[in-house]
Coordinates of C-alpha atoms in Angstrom, one line a residue:
M1 CA 0.0 0.0 0.0
K2 CA 1.5 3.3 -1.0
F3 CA 0.7 6.8 0.4
T4 CA 1.5 10.3 -0.4
K5 CA 3.1 12.7 2.1
R6 CA 2.1 16.4 1.8
L7 CA 2.6 19.4 3.9
L8 CA -0.1 22.1 3.9
S9 CA 1.5 25.6 3.8
T10 CA -1.6 27.7 4.7
F11 CA -5.1 26.9 5.7
L12 CA -6.5 30.4 5.8
A13 CA -7.4 32.4 9.0
A14 CA -10.3 30.1 9.8
V15 CA -8.1 27.2 10.7
M16 CA -5.9 27.3 13.8
M17 CA -4.0 24.1 12.9
F18 CA -4.2 21.9 9.9
T19 CA -1.7 19.2 8.9
A20 CA -1.6 17.0 5.8
L21 CA 0.4 13.8 6.1
G22 CA 0.5 10.6 4.2
I23 CA -0.8 7.6 6.1
S24 CA 2.2 5.6 7.2
S25 CA 3.1 3.0 9.8
T26 CA 3.5 4.4 13.3
A27 CA 5.7 3.3 16.2
Y28 CA 3.6 2.0 19.0
A29 CA 3.9 3.5 22.4
A30 CA 5.6 1.4 25.1
D31 CA 2.4 1.5 27.2
T32 CA -0.4 0.1 25.0
S33 CA -3.1 0.2 27.8
T34 CA -6.2 1.9 26.4
V35 CA -9.5 3.1 27.6
S36 CA -12.8 4.0 25.8
F37 CA -14.8 7.0 26.9
T38 CA -17.7 9.1 25.6
F39 CA -18.6 12.7 25.3
T40 CA -21.5 14.5 23.6
G41 CA -21.0 16.9 20.6
T42 CA -22.5 17.7 17.2
E43 CA -21.9 16.0 13.9
R44 CA -22.0 18.8 11.2
N45 CA -23.1 16.5 8.5
D46 CA -25.4 19.3 7.2
L47 CA -22.3 21.0 5.8
Y48 CA -20.9 18.2 3.6
D49 CA -23.1 18.5 0.6
D50 CA -22.6 22.3 0.4
I51 CA -18.8 22.0 0.8
N52 CA -18.6 19.3 -1.9
N53 CA -20.7 21.4 -4.3
Y54 CA -18.6 24.4 -3.7
I55 CA -15.4 22.3 -4.4
N56 CA -16.9 20.9 -7.6
D57 CA -17.8 24.3 -8.8
L58 CA -14.2 25.3 -8.5
R59 CA -13.0 22.1 -10.1
W60 CA -15.1 22.7 -13.1
D61 CA -13.2 26.0 -13.7
Y62 CA -10.1 23.8 -14.2
D63 CA -12.0 21.1 -16.2
Y64 CA -11.6 18.5 -13.5
Y65 CA -14.1 15.8 -12.9
D66 CA -16.4 16.1 -9.9
V67 CA -15.2 14.5 -6.6
D68 CA -17.8 12.2 -5.0
M69 CA -18.4 11.7 -1.3
D70 CA -17.6 8.0 -0.6
E71 CA -19.7 6.5 2.1
S72 CA -17.0 4.4 3.8
L73 CA -14.4 7.3 3.7
T74 CA -16.9 9.7 5.1
K75 CA -17.9 7.4 8.0
I76 CA -14.2 7.0 8.8
A77 CA -13.7 10.8 8.6
I78 CA -16.6 11.5 10.9
Q79 CA -15.2 9.2 13.5
R80 CA -11.7 10.7 13.0
A81 CA -13.0 14.2 13.5
K82 CA -14.0 13.0 17.0
D83 CA -10.7 11.3 17.6
V84 CA -8.6 14.4 16.8
M85 CA -10.3 16.2 19.6
V86 CA -8.2 13.9 21.8
Y87 CA -5.2 13.2 19.6
A88 CA -4.6 15.6 16.6
E89 CA -2.6 13.5 14.2
P90 CA -4.0 12.7 10.7
D91 CA -2.2 9.3 10.3
T92 CA -2.4 8.0 13.9
L93 CA -5.4 7.0 16.0
P94 CA -5.7 8.0 19.6
N95 CA -5.1 4.3 20.6
G96 CA -1.6 4.5 18.9
K97 CA -2.5 2.5 15.8
S98 CA -1.9 3.6 12.3
M99 CA -4.7 4.8 10.0
T100 CA -3.6 2.0 7.6
T101 CA -5.8 -0.3 9.6
K102 CA -8.8 1.9 8.8
I103 CA -8.2 2.4 5.0
S104 CA -6.7 -1.0 4.2
T105 CA -9.3 -1.6 1.5
Y106 CA -8.0 1.4 -0.6
G107 CA -5.2 0.1 -2.8
E108 CA -3.9 3.4 -4.1
D109 CA -2.7 6.6 -2.5
C110 CA -4.8 8.4 0.1
V111 CA -4.2 11.7 1.9
A112 CA -5.6 12.5 5.3
L113 CA -6.0 16.0 6.7
C114 CA -7.0 17.2 10.2
G115 CA -7.4 20.6 11.8
Y116 CA -9.6 22.9 13.8
V117 CA -11.7 25.9 12.7
T118 CA -12.9 28.8 14.8
S119 CA -15.7 29.6 12.5
V120 CA -18.0 26.9 11.1
N121 CA -18.4 28.4 7.6
V122 CA -18.9 26.4 4.4
N123 CA -17.0 28.8 2.2
S124 CA -14.0 29.1 4.4
I125 CA -13.7 25.3 5.0
A126 CA -14.2 24.5 1.3
N127 CA -11.6 27.1 0.3
S128 CA -9.1 25.6 2.7
L129 CA -9.7 22.1 1.4
A130 CA -9.5 23.5 -2.2
E131 CA -5.7 23.8 -1.8
Y132 CA -5.7 20.0 -2.3
L133 CA -8.8 19.4 -4.2
V134 CA -8.5 22.2 -6.7
Y135 CA -5.2 24.1 -6.7
S136 CA -2.5 21.3 -6.6
G137 CA -2.4 20.6 -10.3
E138 CA -2.1 16.9 -11.3
F139 CA -2.5 15.9 -7.7
S140 CA -6.0 17.6 -7.5
E141 CA -7.0 16.3 -10.9
S142 CA -6.3 12.8 -9.8
I143 CA -8.6 12.9 -6.8
F144 CA -12.0 11.2 -7.5
S145 CA -13.5 10.5 -4.1
V146 CA -13.5 12.1 -0.7
G147 CA -14.7 11.7 2.9
Y148 CA -15.4 14.6 5.2
G149 CA -15.8 14.7 9.0
I150 CA -16.8 17.9 10.9
F151 CA -17.5 17.7 14.7
T152 CA -18.2 20.4 17.2
Y153 CA -17.5 20.0 20.9
S154 CA -17.4 22.6 23.6
G155 CA -17.1 25.5 21.2
V156 CA -14.3 23.9 19.1
T157 CA -14.9 22.4 15.6
S158 CA -12.6 19.8 14.2
V159 CA -12.3 18.9 10.5
Y160 CA -11.0 15.7 9.1
A161 CA -10.8 14.9 5.3
I162 CA -9.6 11.9 3.4
F163 CA -8.9 12.1 -0.4
S164 CA -8.7 9.0 -2.6
F165 CA -7.6 8.5 -6.1
N166 CA -10.2 5.8 -6.6
N167 CA -13.8 6.2 -8.0
T168 CA -16.6 5.3 -5.7
D169 CA -20.0 3.7 -6.4
Q170 CA -21.1 4.0 -2.7
Y171 CA -22.2 7.6 -2.1
Y172 CA -22.7 9.2 1.2
T173 CA -26.3 10.4 1.7
D174 CA -26.8 11.4 5.4
F175 CA -26.7 15.2 5.5
T176 CA -28.3 15.7 8.9
K177 CA -26.9 17.8 11.7
K178 CA -27.2 15.7 14.8
S179 CA -26.2 15.7 18.5
V180 CA -24.3 12.4 19.2
T181 CA -22.4 10.7 21.9
A182 CA -18.9 10.3 20.6
S183 CA -16.9 7.3 21.6
V184 CA -13.1 7.4 21.5
T185 CA -10.5 4.8 22.4
S186 CA -7.2 6.3 23.5
L187 CA -3.9 5.3 25.0
I188 CA -4.0 6.1 28.6
S189 CA -0.6 7.7 28.2
N190 CA -2.3 10.3 25.9
L191 CA -4.6 11.4 28.6
K192 CA -4.2 13.3 31.9
L193 CA -7.2 13.1 34.1
Y194 CA -8.4 15.7 36.6
A195 CA -11.6 16.5 38.4
T196 CA -13.3 19.7 39.5
T197 CA -15.6 20.4 42.5
E198 CA -17.5 23.4 43.7
Y199 CA -19.2 24.4 47.0
Q200 CA -22.9 24.7 47.0
S201 CA -24.5 27.9 48.2
G202 CA -26.0 27.3 51.7
Y203 CA -24.2 23.9 52.1
I204 CA -20.8 22.7 53.3
R205 CA -20.8 19.8 50.9
E206 CA -19.0 20.0 47.5
K207 CA -20.5 18.9 44.2
I208 CA -18.3 17.0 41.8
T209 CA -18.8 19.2 38.7
G210 CA -16.7 17.3 36.2
V211 CA -14.1 14.7 35.3
Y212 CA -11.9 15.9 32.4
T213 CA -9.1 14.7 30.3
Q214 CA -6.3 17.1 29.3
C215 CA -5.2 16.0 25.8
P216 CA -1.6 17.0 25.2
N217 CA -1.9 16.5 21.4
G218 CA -5.4 17.7 20.9
Y219 CA -6.6 21.2 20.3
S220 CA -9.3 21.0 23.0
S221 CA -7.7 21.7 26.3
K222 CA -10.2 19.5 28.1
I223 CA -12.9 16.9 27.4
K224 CA -15.5 16.3 30.0
I225 CA -16.2 12.6 30.7
P226 CA -19.5 11.7 32.4
I227 CA -19.0 11.1 36.1
S228 CA -21.0 7.9 35.6
Q229 CA -18.0 6.3 33.9
F230 CA -16.0 6.4 37.1
N231 CA -16.1 4.7 40.5
I232 CA -15.6 7.5 43.0
T233 CA -14.7 6.5 46.6
S234 CA -13.3 8.1 49.7
S235 CA -10.3 6.8 51.6
N236 CA -12.2 7.3 54.9
S237 CA -15.9 7.7 54.8
S238 CA -16.0 8.6 58.5
I239 CA -14.0 11.8 57.6
T240 CA -15.4 12.5 54.1
K241 CA -18.1 10.6 52.3
V242 CA -18.9 10.4 48.6
K243 CA -22.6 10.0 47.7
N244 CA -24.6 10.7 44.5
G245 CA -21.9 13.0 43.0
Y246 CA -21.3 15.0 46.2
I247 CA -18.5 15.1 48.7
Y248 CA -19.7 15.4 52.3
P249 CA -17.3 16.4 55.1
K250 CA -18.1 14.5 58.3
K251 CA -15.3 15.4 60.7
N252 CA -11.8 16.9 60.6
G253 CA -8.9 15.0 59.2
K254 CA -7.0 14.2 56.0
Y255 CA -8.7 12.2 53.2
K256 CA -8.4 11.2 49.5
I257 CA -11.1 10.9 46.9
Y258 CA -10.3 8.3 44.2
F259 CA -11.6 8.5 40.7
K260 CA -11.1 5.2 38.7
N261 CA -12.5 4.6 35.3
K262 CA -14.9 1.6 35.3
K263 CA -13.5 0.2 32.0
N264 CA -9.9 0.6 32.9
S265 CA -8.8 1.5 36.4
K266 CA -5.4 2.8 35.1
L267 CA -7.2 5.9 34.0
A268 CA -7.4 7.4 37.5
Y269 CA -7.1 10.6 39.5
T270 CA -6.8 11.3 43.2
I271 CA -7.9 14.4 45.2
S272 CA -6.0 14.8 48.4
D273 CA -7.4 17.2 51.0
E274 CA -8.1 17.9 54.6
N275 CA -11.2 18.9 56.5
R276 CA -10.7 21.8 58.8
L277 CA -14.2 22.4 59.9
T278 CA -15.2 25.0 62.5
K279 CA -17.7 23.2 64.8
P280 CA -19.1 25.6 67.4
K281 CA -20.6 24.0 70.5
T282 CA -24.2 24.5 71.5
N283 CA -24.5 25.6 75.1
I284 CA -27.4 24.6 77.4
S285 CA -28.9 27.7 78.8
S286 CA -31.4 26.0 81.1
L287 CA -32.0 22.4 82.4
K288 CA -34.9 21.8 84.8
S289 CA -37.2 19.1 86.0
T290 CA -40.5 20.7 87.1
S291 CA -42.8 17.7 86.6
K292 CA -42.6 14.1 87.6
G293 CA -40.5 12.0 85.2
K294 CA -39.8 14.9 82.9
M295 CA -37.1 17.5 82.2
T296 CA -37.0 20.5 79.9
V297 CA -33.7 21.5 78.2
K298 CA -33.1 24.9 76.6
W299 CA -30.1 25.9 74.5
Q300 CA -28.5 28.8 72.9
K301 CA -29.1 29.4 69.2
N302 CA -25.4 30.0 68.4
V303 CA -24.7 27.8 65.4
T304 CA -25.1 29.6 62.1
N305 CA -27.5 28.0 59.6
A306 CA -28.3 25.1 61.9
D307 CA -31.2 23.0 60.5
G308 CA -31.9 21.3 63.8
Y309 CA -30.5 19.9 67.0
Q310 CA -29.9 16.7 68.9
V311 CA -30.3 16.3 72.6
Q312 CA -28.5 13.4 74.2
Y313 CA -29.1 12.2 77.7
S314 CA -27.9 9.4 80.0
K315 CA -27.6 8.4 83.6
S316 CA -23.8 8.1 83.0
S317 CA -21.5 11.2 82.8
K318 CA -19.7 9.2 80.1
Y319 CA -23.0 8.8 78.1
S320 CA -22.9 5.0 78.1
K321 CA -26.4 3.6 77.2
S322 CA -27.5 7.1 76.2
K323 CA -30.5 8.1 74.2
T324 CA -30.7 10.8 71.5
V325 CA -33.7 12.8 70.3
T326 CA -33.7 15.0 67.2
V327 CA -35.4 18.4 67.2
K328 CA -35.9 19.7 63.7
G329 CA -36.0 23.4 62.8
R330 CA -33.3 26.0 63.0
N331 CA -35.5 28.2 65.3
S332 CA -36.0 25.4 67.9
T333 CA -34.4 26.2 71.3
S334 CA -36.0 23.7 73.7
K335 CA -37.2 20.2 74.2
T336 CA -39.2 18.5 77.0
I337 CA -38.3 14.8 77.5
S338 CA -40.6 12.5 79.5
K339 CA -40.7 8.9 80.8
L340 CA -37.5 9.4 82.8
T341 CA -36.7 7.5 86.0
R342 CA -37.7 9.5 89.0
K343 CA -35.2 10.6 91.6
K344 CA -32.3 9.8 89.2
K345 CA -29.6 12.2 88.0
Y346 CA -29.4 12.7 84.2
Y347 CA -26.6 14.2 82.2
V348 CA -27.6 16.2 79.1
R349 CA -25.7 17.7 76.2
V350 CA -26.8 19.3 72.9
R351 CA -25.4 19.6 69.4
A352 CA -26.5 21.2 66.1
Y353 CA -26.7 19.8 62.6
V354 CA -26.7 21.1 59.1
D355 CA -28.8 19.2 56.5
Q356 CA -26.6 18.6 53.4
G357 CA -29.2 16.8 51.3
N358 CA -29.3 13.1 50.2
G359 CA -29.9 12.1 53.8
E360 CA -26.5 13.4 54.9
K361 CA -26.0 15.7 58.0
L362 CA -23.0 17.5 59.3
Y363 CA -23.0 17.6 63.1
S364 CA -21.3 20.2 65.4
A365 CA -19.4 19.1 68.4
W366 CA -21.3 18.2 71.5
G367 CA -21.7 21.2 73.9
P368 CA -20.8 21.2 77.6
S369 CA -22.7 18.6 79.7
K370 CA -25.1 19.6 82.4
S371 CA -27.0 17.5 84.9
V372 CA -30.4 17.5 86.6
K373 CA -32.2 15.3 89.2
I374 CA -35.6 14.2 88.0
K375 CA -38.6 14.8 90.2

């Protein structure tokens, strides 16, 4: 199989990077571990027919035959437009393999191009491709079939084109713009993972807002991978807990959050952090027993944004065999507890809690203990 190597000198102002290389064998990376992941973007198939018509109008001025959109080449180009978001090489797949494995059925020369455009404009893209399809003399005249791929993700549009010197009888016909889930398989060594979190207004919890890849050889600085494609765990759930895409602090201490891809755990990322929570204590302002078998505890409302309180009581100053009652409402400041043993001394303490959602609460430290003898 023979291929042509060409270097594109200029690709107009619309293109930020565009390389034309012959498809050749590629040295494999030492680490061949790969992972597949998905991200959602837009196939700009609606542009292909207009681009090709524009190209053919220019070719007629030179008495060249029309170029036809080959179905197989176009399907390959569409996938490659997604691939170059991760790894921007025309002749190498993100998984490290050569494009020869994709175009092995084409016995004569092919040329592959890849690049990025800042403006999705039919005329500018077509004029850029025309350097090969129209203005390269005998080379342009010898091209008979093409495949285009144009894909937009996160404000960046990639272009991939394949030119063949063979005729085609399988014509591409799907010219529909569509939102799709792109799937790309890449060498893990091509990817650098990181995650982002943000605090939620009114909460102490953090929301995991994204897991991204930094692609060193792709134009896009980051590709967001759905969180659902990762197992996310905490090194110590008693200090920090992970639940439903949120990170919940439970108490002070160091912790790690592990992100491991479900398909290949080698694609991983770790957040290391430490909780340094301020946990003000709730002080009891009054503790009395004015009725038989009952006591009333009142406390200070000194914890900001408390959603409720817990009152713990026991016959032991060490709170062994204790009981705890929850009092909901940030404006609550007292609780009467009944069915207590008469003539016995009880120890009581109070703490506040903040509701973090998903059934998770963050508790303050227990306040100072007080005691009362039950009537």
